[in-house]
PDB file of C-alpha atoms in Angstrom:
ATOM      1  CA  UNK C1092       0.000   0.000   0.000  1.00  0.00           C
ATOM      2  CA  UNK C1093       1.581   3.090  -0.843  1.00  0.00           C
ATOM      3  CA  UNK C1094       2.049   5.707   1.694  1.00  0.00           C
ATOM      4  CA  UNK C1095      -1.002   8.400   1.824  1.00  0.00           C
ATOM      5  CA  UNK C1096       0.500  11.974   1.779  1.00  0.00           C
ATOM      6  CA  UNK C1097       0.540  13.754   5.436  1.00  0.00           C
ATOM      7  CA  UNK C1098      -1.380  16.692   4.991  1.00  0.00           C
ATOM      8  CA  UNK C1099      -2.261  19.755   7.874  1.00  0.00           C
ATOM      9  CA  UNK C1100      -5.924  18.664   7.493  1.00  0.00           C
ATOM     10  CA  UNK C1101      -4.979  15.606   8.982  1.00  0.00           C
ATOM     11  CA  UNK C1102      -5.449  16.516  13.109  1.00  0.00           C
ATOM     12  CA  UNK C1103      -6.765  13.912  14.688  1.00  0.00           C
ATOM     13  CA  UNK C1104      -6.316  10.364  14.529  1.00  0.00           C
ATOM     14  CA  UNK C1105      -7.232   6.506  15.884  1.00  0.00           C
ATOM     15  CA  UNK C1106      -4.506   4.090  15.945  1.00  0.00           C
ATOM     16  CA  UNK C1107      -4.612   0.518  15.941  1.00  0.00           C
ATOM     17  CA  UNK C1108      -2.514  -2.440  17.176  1.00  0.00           C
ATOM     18  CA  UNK C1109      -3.449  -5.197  15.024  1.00  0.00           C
ATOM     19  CA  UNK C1110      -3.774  -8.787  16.377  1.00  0.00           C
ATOM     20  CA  UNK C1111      -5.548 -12.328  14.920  1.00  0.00           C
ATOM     21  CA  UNK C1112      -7.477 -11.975  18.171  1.00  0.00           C
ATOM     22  CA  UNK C1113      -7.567  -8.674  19.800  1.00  0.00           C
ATOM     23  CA  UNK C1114      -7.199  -4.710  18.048  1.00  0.00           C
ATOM     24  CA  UNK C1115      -6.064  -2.336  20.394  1.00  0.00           C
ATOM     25  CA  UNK C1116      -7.341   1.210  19.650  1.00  0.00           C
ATOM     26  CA  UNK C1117      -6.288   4.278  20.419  1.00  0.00           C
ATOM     27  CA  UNK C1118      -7.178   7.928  19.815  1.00  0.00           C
ATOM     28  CA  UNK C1119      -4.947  11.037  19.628  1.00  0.00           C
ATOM     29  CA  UNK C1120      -4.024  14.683  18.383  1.00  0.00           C
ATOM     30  CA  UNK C1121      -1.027  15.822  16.308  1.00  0.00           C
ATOM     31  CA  UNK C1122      -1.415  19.063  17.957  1.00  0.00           C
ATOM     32  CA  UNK C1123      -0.402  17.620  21.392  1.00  0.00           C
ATOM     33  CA  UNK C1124       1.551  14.942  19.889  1.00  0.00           C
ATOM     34  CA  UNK C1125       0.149  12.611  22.668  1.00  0.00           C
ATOM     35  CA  UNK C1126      -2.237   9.292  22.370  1.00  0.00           C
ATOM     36  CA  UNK C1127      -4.970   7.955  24.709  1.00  0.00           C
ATOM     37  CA  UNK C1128      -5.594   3.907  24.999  1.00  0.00           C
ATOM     38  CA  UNK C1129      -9.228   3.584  24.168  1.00  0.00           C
ATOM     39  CA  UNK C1130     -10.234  -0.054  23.950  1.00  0.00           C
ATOM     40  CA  UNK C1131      -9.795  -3.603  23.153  1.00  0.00           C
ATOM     41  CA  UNK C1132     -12.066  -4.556  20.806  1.00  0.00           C
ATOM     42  CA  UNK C1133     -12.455  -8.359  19.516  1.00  0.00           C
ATOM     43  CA  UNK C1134     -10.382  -8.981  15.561  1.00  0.00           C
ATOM     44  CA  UNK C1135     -12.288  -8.951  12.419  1.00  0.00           C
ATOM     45  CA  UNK C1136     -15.535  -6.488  14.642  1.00  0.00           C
ATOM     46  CA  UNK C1137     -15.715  -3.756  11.858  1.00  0.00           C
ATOM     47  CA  UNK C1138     -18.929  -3.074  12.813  1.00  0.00           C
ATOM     48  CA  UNK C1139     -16.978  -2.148  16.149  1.00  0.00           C
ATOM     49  CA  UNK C1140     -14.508  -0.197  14.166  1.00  0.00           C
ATOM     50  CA  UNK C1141     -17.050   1.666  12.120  1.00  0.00           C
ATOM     51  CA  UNK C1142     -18.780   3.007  16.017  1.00  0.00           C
ATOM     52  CA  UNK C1143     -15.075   4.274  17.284  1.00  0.00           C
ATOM     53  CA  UNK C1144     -14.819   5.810  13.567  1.00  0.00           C
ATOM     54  CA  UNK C1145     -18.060   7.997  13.640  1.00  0.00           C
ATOM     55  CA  UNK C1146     -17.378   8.345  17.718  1.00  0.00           C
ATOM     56  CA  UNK C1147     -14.268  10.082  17.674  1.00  0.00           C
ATOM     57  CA  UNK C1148     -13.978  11.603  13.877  1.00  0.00           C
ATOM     58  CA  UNK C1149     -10.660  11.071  13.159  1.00  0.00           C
ATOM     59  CA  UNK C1150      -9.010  12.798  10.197  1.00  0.00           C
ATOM     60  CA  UNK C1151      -7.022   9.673   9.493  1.00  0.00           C
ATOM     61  CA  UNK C1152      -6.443   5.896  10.861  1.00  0.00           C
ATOM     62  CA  UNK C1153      -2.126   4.601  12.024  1.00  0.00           C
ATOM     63  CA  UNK C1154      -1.817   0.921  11.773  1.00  0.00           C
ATOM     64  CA  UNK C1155       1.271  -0.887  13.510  1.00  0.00           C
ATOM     65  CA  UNK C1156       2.359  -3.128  11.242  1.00  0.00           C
ATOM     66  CA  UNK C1157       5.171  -5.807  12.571  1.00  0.00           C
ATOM     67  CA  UNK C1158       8.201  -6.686  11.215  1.00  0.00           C
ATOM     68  CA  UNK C1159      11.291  -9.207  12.298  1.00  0.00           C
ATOM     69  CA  UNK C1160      13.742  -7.527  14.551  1.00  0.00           C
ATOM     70  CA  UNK C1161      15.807  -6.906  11.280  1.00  0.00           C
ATOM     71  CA  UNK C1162      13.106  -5.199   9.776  1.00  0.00           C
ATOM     72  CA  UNK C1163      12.223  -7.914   7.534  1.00  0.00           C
ATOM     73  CA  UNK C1164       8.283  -8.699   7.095  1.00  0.00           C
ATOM     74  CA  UNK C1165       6.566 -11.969   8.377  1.00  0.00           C
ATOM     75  CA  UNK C1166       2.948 -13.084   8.183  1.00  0.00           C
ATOM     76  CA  UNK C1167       1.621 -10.579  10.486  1.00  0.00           C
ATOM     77  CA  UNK C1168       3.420  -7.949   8.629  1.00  0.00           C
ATOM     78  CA  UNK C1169       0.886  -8.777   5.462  1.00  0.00           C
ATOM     79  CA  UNK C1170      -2.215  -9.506   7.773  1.00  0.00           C
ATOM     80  CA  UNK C1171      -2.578  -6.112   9.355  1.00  0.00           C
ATOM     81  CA  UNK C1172      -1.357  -4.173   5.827  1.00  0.00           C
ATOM     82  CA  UNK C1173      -4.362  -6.096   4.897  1.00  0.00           C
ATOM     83  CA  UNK C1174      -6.357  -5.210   7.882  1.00  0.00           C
ATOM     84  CA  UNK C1175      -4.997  -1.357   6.503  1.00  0.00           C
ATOM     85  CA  UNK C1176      -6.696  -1.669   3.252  1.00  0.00           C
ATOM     86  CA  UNK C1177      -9.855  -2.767   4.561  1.00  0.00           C
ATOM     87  CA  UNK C1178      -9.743  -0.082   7.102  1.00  0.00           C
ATOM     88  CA  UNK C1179      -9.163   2.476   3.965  1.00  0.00           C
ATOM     89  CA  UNK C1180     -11.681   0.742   1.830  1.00  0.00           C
ATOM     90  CA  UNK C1181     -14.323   1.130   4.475  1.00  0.00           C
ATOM     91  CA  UNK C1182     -14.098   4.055   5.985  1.00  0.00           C
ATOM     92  CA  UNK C1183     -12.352   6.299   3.520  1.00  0.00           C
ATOM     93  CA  UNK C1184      -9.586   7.653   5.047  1.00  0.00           C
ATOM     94  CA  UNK C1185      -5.925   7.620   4.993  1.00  0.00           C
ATOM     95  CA  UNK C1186      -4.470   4.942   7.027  1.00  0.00           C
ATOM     96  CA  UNK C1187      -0.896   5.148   7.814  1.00  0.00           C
ATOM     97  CA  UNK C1188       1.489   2.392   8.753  1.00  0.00           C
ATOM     98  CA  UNK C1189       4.033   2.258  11.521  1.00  0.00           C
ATOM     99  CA  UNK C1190       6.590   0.204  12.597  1.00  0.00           C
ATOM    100  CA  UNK C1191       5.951  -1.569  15.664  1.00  0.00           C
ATOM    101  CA  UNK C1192       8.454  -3.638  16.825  1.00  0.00           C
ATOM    102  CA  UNK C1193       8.025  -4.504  20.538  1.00  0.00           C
ATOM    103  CA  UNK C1194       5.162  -1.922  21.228  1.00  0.00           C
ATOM    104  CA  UNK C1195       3.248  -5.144  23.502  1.00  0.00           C
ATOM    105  CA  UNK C1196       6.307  -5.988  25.400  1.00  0.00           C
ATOM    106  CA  UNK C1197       6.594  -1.835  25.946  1.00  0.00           C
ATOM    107  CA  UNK C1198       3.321  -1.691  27.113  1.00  0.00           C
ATOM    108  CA  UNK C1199       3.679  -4.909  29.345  1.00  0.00           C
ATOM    109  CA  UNK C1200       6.858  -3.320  30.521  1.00  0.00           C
ATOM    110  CA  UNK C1201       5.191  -0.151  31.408  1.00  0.00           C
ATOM    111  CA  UNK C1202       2.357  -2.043  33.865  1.00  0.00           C
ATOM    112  CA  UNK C1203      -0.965  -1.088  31.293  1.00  0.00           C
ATOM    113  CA  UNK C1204      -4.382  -2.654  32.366  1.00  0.00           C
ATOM    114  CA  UNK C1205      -5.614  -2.847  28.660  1.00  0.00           C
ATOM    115  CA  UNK C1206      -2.136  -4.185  26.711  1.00  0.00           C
ATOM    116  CA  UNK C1207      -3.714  -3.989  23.254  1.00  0.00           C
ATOM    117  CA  UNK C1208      -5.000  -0.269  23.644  1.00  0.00           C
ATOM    118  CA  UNK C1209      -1.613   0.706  25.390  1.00  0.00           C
ATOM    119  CA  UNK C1210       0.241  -0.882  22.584  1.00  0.00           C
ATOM    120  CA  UNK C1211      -1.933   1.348  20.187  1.00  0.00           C
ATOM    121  CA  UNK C1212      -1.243   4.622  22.248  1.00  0.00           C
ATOM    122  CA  UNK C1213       2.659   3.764  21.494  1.00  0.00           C
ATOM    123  CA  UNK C1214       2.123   3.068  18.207  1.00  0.00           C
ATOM    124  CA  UNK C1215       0.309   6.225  17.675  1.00  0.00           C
ATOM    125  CA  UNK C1216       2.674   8.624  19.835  1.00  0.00           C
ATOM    126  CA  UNK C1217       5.739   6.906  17.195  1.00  0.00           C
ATOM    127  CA  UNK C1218       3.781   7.912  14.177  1.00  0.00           C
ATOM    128  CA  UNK C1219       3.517  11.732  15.544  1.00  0.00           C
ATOM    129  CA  UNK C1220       7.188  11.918  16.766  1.00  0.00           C
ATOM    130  CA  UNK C1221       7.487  10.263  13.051  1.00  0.00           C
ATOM    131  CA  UNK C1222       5.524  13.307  11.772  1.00  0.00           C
ATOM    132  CA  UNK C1223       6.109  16.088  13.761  1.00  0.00           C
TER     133      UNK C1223
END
């Protein structure tokens, strides 16, 4: 999937932390360059997705998409840049990827209650320092 263009228009945003089982979702502002974990909702729930969507109004989705420690891609890696495509496909919005290597064991690390929707927060707070 090539790589929307970053515009100003593009404010606010949800993030997601892809899983076969579990999406973690989180919301956040470029202006404050800082991300909230939202929720934990259950893989493959667009109908889910699609409430969070016309909840928060985001200007554009972030996907962490996995790689090997090397940087190489694995299955994951083309499940949630598929998960990306449906996202854009449905919704209508630019969806950006980051990577995120180690953003579960981070939020582990760091004590969260909700893993998933911490690891989404991460994800989303790398895309802005990413973007500034």
């Amino acid at each position: 999937m090539a790589a929307p263009a970053l515009t100003p228009a593009h404010q606010s945003f949800l993030a997601f932390d892809f899983g076969t089982r579990r999406i973690g979702v989180a919301s956040g502002t470029r202006m404050l360059g800082t991300a909230e974990p939202r929720t934990t909702i259950r893989s493959g729930d667009f109908d889910a997705i699609a409430q969070l969507v016309k909840t928060w109004q985001p200007d554009a989705l972030v996907i962490g998409v996995p790689c090997h420690p090397d940087g190489a891609p694995h299955e994951m890696t083309a499940k949630a840049q598929n998960f990306g495509r449906r996202l854009a496909g449905r919704h209508h919005l630019p969806v950006f990827e980051v990577d995120e290597r180690y953003t579960s064991v981070e939020a582990e690390a760091e004590g969260a209650h909700d893993v998933d929707a911490a690891a989404a927060a991460l994800i989303l707070e790398q895309f802005f320092r990413e973007h500034p």
